Amino acid sequence: MIFLLRWIQKRRQERQHTKETKVLEAKRRIQREKRSKQQAQTLLLTLQELQRTMDPLIAAHVYNNRFCPFGLLPEELFLRNRVPRRRCCYTTSSYRETAGAGSAGAGTIRIGIYASMAANSSSTRAYPTRHCYACHTQHGISQFSYANQQPFQRYQERRCLGQQGSVQLCEHVQIAWATIKAHIDDWRQQQHGKGDWQACLDSFNIECHDASHDIRCTASEAPTWPRARLCTENIDPEIVLLTMEWTPHSRMDALSLSPWTVEYPRKG
């Protein structure tokens, strides 16, 4: 009888201990979920703040490098996962042909120096396209600002960069097409149309030195800034390209945004 009572008491203690353990684990799980939600909200706010102050592509790189927990894992883990991943993920041996970065079709805009844009949509091979309600025609998606590239935007408000008359280097600097035209016209007047054309392009350099763009790893590194420069197209040297670029981080490759084409003749 005594042994039976002891066994019953022991069973009750075990059940009570199991119950308390489950309650404690449930509380810990709730606390972990709460912390995870708070962390996710903080990371989301951080990403939104980065997107507000810089190009979305740059913001994604900065976020992944500095704040994303997955991106902060040791590189050895990514190298280990790379080999087995190649055996379970299909790798294509052929790729759809797309226009090169220096061509007039990939991320370029064929516009006059003013707001007039070429009406012939076949002059660009950019894909997909969006309808410009200012030009009443389809343009490649790269011919719109990031805000106007969204597919579900109110159609009546979508205007191409040519109609807007300017392009945004960052949140702080806006470059008007008239500024580029004035730069080239001034150079022609000073050189009487016979100077070094490359010198004209090199002398155009617009940078933004806002503190939000200074994201160096260490103070010993030289800061880099978003900048806009002029160059000529490889296929047709008569076309001037406005190139926007920024090297935001020492461990990232130089990120060069797609050049916007300013169709401005060199001669004449």
PDB file of C-alpha atoms in Angstrom, residues 40-224:
ATOM      1  CA  ALA A  40      11.084  42.101 -38.350  1.00  0.00           C
ATOM      2  CA  GLN A  41       9.290  45.423 -37.911  1.00  0.00           C
ATOM      3  CA  THR A  42      12.574  47.143 -37.074  1.00  0.00           C
ATOM      4  CA  LEU A  43      14.275  45.637 -40.137  1.00  0.00           C
ATOM      5  CA  LEU A  44      11.339  46.628 -42.340  1.00  0.00           C
ATOM      6  CA  LEU A  45      11.511  50.217 -41.104  1.00  0.00           C
ATOM      7  CA  THR A  46      15.265  50.197 -41.720  1.00  0.00           C
ATOM      8  CA  LEU A  47      14.791  48.994 -45.302  1.00  0.00           C
ATOM      9  CA  GLN A  48      12.062  51.573 -45.934  1.00  0.00           C
ATOM     10  CA  GLU A  49      14.314  54.341 -44.615  1.00  0.00           C
ATOM     11  CA  LEU A  50      17.148  53.210 -46.889  1.00  0.00           C
ATOM     12  CA  GLN A  51      14.802  53.112 -49.886  1.00  0.00           C
ATOM     13  CA  ARG A  52      13.658  56.620 -49.055  1.00  0.00           C
ATOM     14  CA  THR A  53      17.175  58.054 -49.152  1.00  0.00           C
ATOM     15  CA  MET A  54      18.791  56.126 -52.014  1.00  0.00           C
ATOM     16  CA  ASP A  55      18.134  54.052 -55.096  1.00  0.00           C
ATOM     17  CA  PRO A  56      16.109  50.884 -54.290  1.00  0.00           C
ATOM     18  CA  LEU A  57      18.791  48.611 -55.756  1.00  0.00           C
ATOM     19  CA  ILE A  58      21.497  50.263 -53.673  1.00  0.00           C
ATOM     20  CA  ALA A  59      19.225  50.190 -50.623  1.00  0.00           C
ATOM     21  CA  ALA A  60      18.716  46.434 -50.997  1.00  0.00           C
ATOM     22  CA  HIS A  61      22.476  45.829 -51.150  1.00  0.00           C
ATOM     23  CA  VAL A  62      23.150  48.013 -48.118  1.00  0.00           C
ATOM     24  CA  TYR A  63      20.324  46.370 -46.177  1.00  0.00           C
ATOM     25  CA  ASN A  64      21.511  42.835 -46.969  1.00  0.00           C
ATOM     26  CA  ASN A  65      25.099  43.686 -46.082  1.00  0.00           C
ATOM     27  CA  ARG A  66      24.467  45.551 -42.834  1.00  0.00           C
ATOM     28  CA  PHE A  67      21.132  44.534 -41.367  1.00  0.00           C
ATOM     29  CA  CYS A  68      19.732  41.320 -42.863  1.00  0.00           C
ATOM     30  CA  PRO A  69      20.430  38.395 -40.453  1.00  0.00           C
ATOM     31  CA  PHE A  70      20.749  35.973 -43.358  1.00  0.00           C
ATOM     32  CA  GLY A  71      23.282  38.196 -45.083  1.00  0.00           C
ATOM     33  CA  LEU A  72      25.391  38.420 -41.918  1.00  0.00           C
ATOM     34  CA  LEU A  73      26.034  34.667 -41.822  1.00  0.00           C
ATOM     35  CA  PRO A  74      29.650  33.554 -42.395  1.00  0.00           C
ATOM     36  CA  GLU A  75      30.597  33.266 -46.032  1.00  0.00           C
ATOM     37  CA  GLU A  76      31.736  29.680 -45.444  1.00  0.00           C
ATOM     38  CA  LEU A  77      28.092  28.635 -45.072  1.00  0.00           C
ATOM     39  CA  PHE A  78      27.211  30.069 -48.459  1.00  0.00           C
ATOM     40  CA  LEU A  79      30.216  28.376 -50.056  1.00  0.00           C
ATOM     41  CA  ARG A  80      29.207  25.029 -48.527  1.00  0.00           C
ATOM     42  CA  ASN A  81      25.634  25.329 -49.749  1.00  0.00           C
ATOM     43  CA  ARG A  82      26.703  26.261 -53.246  1.00  0.00           C
ATOM     44  CA  VAL A  83      27.959  22.790 -54.233  1.00  0.00           C
ATOM     45  CA  PRO A  84      24.870  20.734 -53.220  1.00  0.00           C
ATOM     46  CA  ARG A  85      22.571  23.445 -54.548  1.00  0.00           C
ATOM     47  CA  ARG A  86      23.978  22.989 -58.044  1.00  0.00           C
ATOM     48  CA  ARG A  87      22.844  19.347 -57.961  1.00  0.00           C
ATOM     49  CA  CYS A  88      19.252  20.109 -56.992  1.00  0.00           C
ATOM     50  CA  CYS A  89      18.663  23.353 -58.945  1.00  0.00           C
ATOM     51  CA  TYR A  90      18.376  23.377 -62.712  1.00  0.00           C
ATOM     52  CA  THR A  91      21.045  25.438 -64.428  1.00  0.00           C
ATOM     53  CA  THR A  92      20.265  26.509 -67.962  1.00  0.00           C
ATOM     54  CA  SER A  93      22.962  26.374 -70.591  1.00  0.00           C
ATOM     55  CA  SER A  94      21.409  29.039 -72.790  1.00  0.00           C
ATOM     56  CA  TYR A  95      20.035  32.455 -71.994  1.00  0.00           C
ATOM     57  CA  ARG A  96      17.606  34.706 -73.753  1.00  0.00           C
ATOM     58  CA  GLU A  97      19.456  37.334 -75.721  1.00  0.00           C
ATOM     59  CA  THR A  98      19.044  40.789 -74.243  1.00  0.00           C
ATOM     60  CA  ALA A  99      20.459  44.127 -75.207  1.00  0.00           C
ATOM     61  CA  GLY A 100      23.827  45.016 -73.751  1.00  0.00           C
ATOM     62  CA  ALA A 101      24.318  47.775 -71.215  1.00  0.00           C
ATOM     63  CA  GLY A 102      25.876  50.005 -73.802  1.00  0.00           C
ATOM     64  CA  SER A 103      23.177  49.540 -76.420  1.00  0.00           C
ATOM     65  CA  ALA A 104      20.181  51.721 -76.998  1.00  0.00           C
ATOM     66  CA  GLY A 105      17.725  49.060 -75.883  1.00  0.00           C
ATOM     67  CA  ALA A 106      18.744  47.998 -72.393  1.00  0.00           C
ATOM     68  CA  GLY A 107      17.891  50.621 -69.855  1.00  0.00           C
ATOM     69  CA  THR A 108      18.253  53.541 -72.220  1.00  0.00           C
ATOM     70  CA  ILE A 109      15.920  56.296 -73.277  1.00  0.00           C
ATOM     71  CA  ARG A 110      15.958  57.749 -76.751  1.00  0.00           C
ATOM     72  CA  ILE A 111      14.813  61.266 -76.167  1.00  0.00           C
ATOM     73  CA  GLY A 112      15.570  64.685 -77.481  1.00  0.00           C
ATOM     74  CA  ILE A 113      17.259  67.015 -75.077  1.00  0.00           C
ATOM     75  CA  TYR A 114      13.796  68.351 -74.321  1.00  0.00           C
ATOM     76  CA  ALA A 115      10.713  66.432 -73.239  1.00  0.00           C
ATOM     77  CA  SER A 116       9.919  64.970 -76.655  1.00  0.00           C
ATOM     78  CA  MET A 117      10.335  61.223 -76.811  1.00  0.00           C
ATOM     79  CA  ALA A 118      10.591  59.102 -79.912  1.00  0.00           C
ATOM     80  CA  ALA A 119       7.086  57.952 -80.704  1.00  0.00           C
ATOM     81  CA  ASN A 120       8.242  54.790 -82.426  1.00  0.00           C
ATOM     82  CA  SER A 121       8.220  52.174 -79.678  1.00  0.00           C
ATOM     83  CA  SER A 122      10.162  49.752 -81.901  1.00  0.00           C
ATOM     84  CA  SER A 123      13.266  51.911 -81.458  1.00  0.00           C
ATOM     85  CA  THR A 124      13.831  50.338 -78.064  1.00  0.00           C
ATOM     86  CA  ARG A 125      13.955  46.674 -77.119  1.00  0.00           C
ATOM     87  CA  ALA A 126      13.398  47.183 -73.424  1.00  0.00           C
ATOM     88  CA  TYR A 127      10.951  44.723 -71.872  1.00  0.00           C
ATOM     89  CA  PRO A 128       8.425  44.895 -70.317  1.00  0.00           C
ATOM     90  CA  THR A 129       6.718  48.092 -71.408  1.00  0.00           C
ATOM     91  CA  ARG A 130       4.495  50.651 -69.729  1.00  0.00           C
ATOM     92  CA  HIS A 131       1.988  53.014 -71.293  1.00  0.00           C
ATOM     93  CA  CYS A 132       2.892  56.708 -71.112  1.00  0.00           C
ATOM     94  CA  TYR A 133      -0.260  58.798 -70.995  1.00  0.00           C
ATOM     95  CA  ALA A 134       1.688  61.941 -71.827  1.00  0.00           C
ATOM     96  CA  CYS A 135       3.074  60.488 -75.092  1.00  0.00           C
ATOM     97  CA  HIS A 136       0.028  58.208 -75.652  1.00  0.00           C
ATOM     98  CA  THR A 137       2.274  55.260 -76.506  1.00  0.00           C
ATOM     99  CA  GLN A 138       4.193  52.339 -74.992  1.00  0.00           C
ATOM    100  CA  HIS A 139       7.766  52.773 -73.741  1.00  0.00           C
ATOM    101  CA  GLY A 140      10.273  50.359 -72.269  1.00  0.00           C
ATOM    102  CA  ILE A 141      10.096  50.149 -68.495  1.00  0.00           C
ATOM    103  CA  SER A 142      13.563  51.694 -68.190  1.00  0.00           C
ATOM    104  CA  GLN A 143      12.218  54.905 -69.705  1.00  0.00           C
ATOM    105  CA  PHE A 144      10.254  55.605 -66.524  1.00  0.00           C
ATOM    106  CA  SER A 145      11.332  56.585 -63.049  1.00  0.00           C
ATOM    107  CA  TYR A 146      11.163  53.907 -60.361  1.00  0.00           C
ATOM    108  CA  ALA A 147       7.854  55.242 -59.041  1.00  0.00           C
ATOM    109  CA  ASN A 148       6.316  55.159 -62.528  1.00  0.00           C
ATOM    110  CA  GLN A 149       7.556  51.627 -63.268  1.00  0.00           C
ATOM    111  CA  GLN A 150       5.062  50.013 -60.896  1.00  0.00           C
ATOM    112  CA  PRO A 151       2.438  47.986 -62.836  1.00  0.00           C
ATOM    113  CA  PHE A 152      -0.490  48.910 -60.591  1.00  0.00           C
ATOM    114  CA  GLN A 153       0.071  52.636 -60.574  1.00  0.00           C
ATOM    115  CA  ARG A 154      -2.800  54.892 -61.608  1.00  0.00           C
ATOM    116  CA  TYR A 155      -2.347  54.959 -65.368  1.00  0.00           C
ATOM    117  CA  GLN A 156      -3.340  58.599 -65.814  1.00  0.00           C
ATOM    118  CA  GLU A 157      -0.359  59.653 -63.682  1.00  0.00           C
ATOM    119  CA  ARG A 158       2.355  57.665 -65.478  1.00  0.00           C
ATOM    120  CA  ARG A 159       4.753  59.915 -67.391  1.00  0.00           C
ATOM    121  CA  CYS A 160       8.048  58.951 -68.979  1.00  0.00           C
ATOM    122  CA  LEU A 161      11.320  60.605 -68.026  1.00  0.00           C
ATOM    123  CA  GLY A 162      11.328  62.515 -71.280  1.00  0.00           C
ATOM    124  CA  GLN A 163       8.020  64.167 -70.411  1.00  0.00           C
ATOM    125  CA  GLN A 164       9.153  64.847 -66.868  1.00  0.00           C
ATOM    126  CA  GLY A 165      12.126  66.724 -68.262  1.00  0.00           C
ATOM    127  CA  SER A 166      14.584  65.486 -65.645  1.00  0.00           C
ATOM    128  CA  VAL A 167      16.047  62.408 -64.004  1.00  0.00           C
ATOM    129  CA  GLN A 168      16.617  61.789 -60.292  1.00  0.00           C
ATOM    130  CA  LEU A 169      20.198  61.002 -59.309  1.00  0.00           C
ATOM    131  CA  CYS A 170      19.163  60.465 -55.691  1.00  0.00           C
ATOM    132  CA  GLU A 171      16.743  61.956 -53.193  1.00  0.00           C
ATOM    133  CA  HIS A 172      18.699  65.201 -53.103  1.00  0.00           C
ATOM    134  CA  VAL A 173      19.830  65.848 -56.693  1.00  0.00           C
ATOM    135  CA  GLN A 174      17.688  66.164 -59.803  1.00  0.00           C
ATOM    136  CA  ILE A 175      19.267  66.607 -63.238  1.00  0.00           C
ATOM    137  CA  ALA A 176      17.255  68.414 -65.881  1.00  0.00           C
ATOM    138  CA  TRP A 177      17.762  67.624 -69.557  1.00  0.00           C
ATOM    139  CA  ALA A 178      18.080  71.379 -70.090  1.00  0.00           C
ATOM    140  CA  THR A 179      21.194  71.314 -67.886  1.00  0.00           C
ATOM    141  CA  ILE A 180      22.871  68.815 -70.209  1.00  0.00           C
ATOM    142  CA  LYS A 181      21.892  70.793 -73.290  1.00  0.00           C
ATOM    143  CA  ALA A 182      23.239  74.010 -71.759  1.00  0.00           C
ATOM    144  CA  HIS A 183      26.536  72.289 -70.908  1.00  0.00           C
ATOM    145  CA  ILE A 184      27.033  71.040 -74.473  1.00  0.00           C
ATOM    146  CA  ASP A 185      25.942  74.349 -76.025  1.00  0.00           C
ATOM    147  CA  ASP A 186      28.340  76.330 -73.810  1.00  0.00           C
ATOM    148  CA  TRP A 187      31.205  74.042 -74.757  1.00  0.00           C
ATOM    149  CA  ARG A 188      30.415  74.465 -78.465  1.00  0.00           C
ATOM    150  CA  GLN A 189      30.390  78.236 -78.161  1.00  0.00           C
ATOM    151  CA  GLN A 190      33.694  78.291 -76.283  1.00  0.00           C
ATOM    152  CA  GLN A 191      35.418  75.852 -78.625  1.00  0.00           C
ATOM    153  CA  HIS A 192      33.652  77.060 -81.775  1.00  0.00           C
ATOM    154  CA  GLY A 193      32.667  73.444 -82.405  1.00  0.00           C
ATOM    155  CA  LYS A 194      36.284  72.271 -82.907  1.00  0.00           C
ATOM    156  CA  GLY A 195      37.415  71.294 -79.406  1.00  0.00           C
ATOM    157  CA  ASP A 196      38.030  67.904 -77.855  1.00  0.00           C
ATOM    158  CA  TRP A 197      34.617  66.256 -77.639  1.00  0.00           C
ATOM    159  CA  GLN A 198      35.781  63.878 -74.905  1.00  0.00           C
ATOM    160  CA  ALA A 199      36.832  66.854 -72.790  1.00  0.00           C
ATOM    161  CA  CYS A 200      33.287  68.162 -73.040  1.00  0.00           C
ATOM    162  CA  LEU A 201      31.917  64.874 -71.741  1.00  0.00           C
ATOM    163  CA  ASP A 202      34.494  64.546 -68.966  1.00  0.00           C
ATOM    164  CA  SER A 203      33.863  68.063 -67.690  1.00  0.00           C
ATOM    165  CA  PHE A 204      30.247  67.163 -66.895  1.00  0.00           C
ATOM    166  CA  ASN A 205      30.319  65.639 -63.418  1.00  0.00           C
ATOM    167  CA  ILE A 206      27.467  65.990 -60.938  1.00  0.00           C
ATOM    168  CA  GLU A 207      27.855  64.426 -57.479  1.00  0.00           C
ATOM    169  CA  CYS A 208      25.766  64.381 -54.314  1.00  0.00           C
ATOM    170  CA  HIS A 209      27.793  64.667 -51.100  1.00  0.00           C
ATOM    171  CA  ASP A 210      24.911  64.175 -48.683  1.00  0.00           C
ATOM    172  CA  ALA A 211      25.926  62.381 -45.476  1.00  0.00           C
ATOM    173  CA  SER A 212      23.358  59.617 -46.051  1.00  0.00           C
ATOM    174  CA  HIS A 213      25.485  58.315 -48.960  1.00  0.00           C
ATOM    175  CA  ASP A 214      28.601  57.862 -46.798  1.00  0.00           C
ATOM    176  CA  ILE A 215      28.417  54.169 -45.881  1.00  0.00           C
ATOM    177  CA  ARG A 216      32.093  53.267 -45.634  1.00  0.00           C
ATOM    178  CA  CYS A 217      33.087  50.195 -43.621  1.00  0.00           C
ATOM    179  CA  THR A 218      35.949  52.023 -41.928  1.00  0.00           C
ATOM    180  CA  ALA A 219      36.883  55.654 -41.524  1.00  0.00           C
ATOM    181  CA  SER A 220      40.151  55.028 -43.375  1.00  0.00           C
ATOM    182  CA  GLU A 221      38.325  54.406 -46.639  1.00  0.00           C
ATOM    183  CA  ALA A 222      37.723  57.267 -49.012  1.00  0.00           C
ATOM    184  CA  PRO A 223      34.028  58.131 -49.340  1.00  0.00           C
ATOM    185  CA  THR A 224      32.276  57.618 -52.651  1.00  0.00           C
TER     186      THR A 224
END
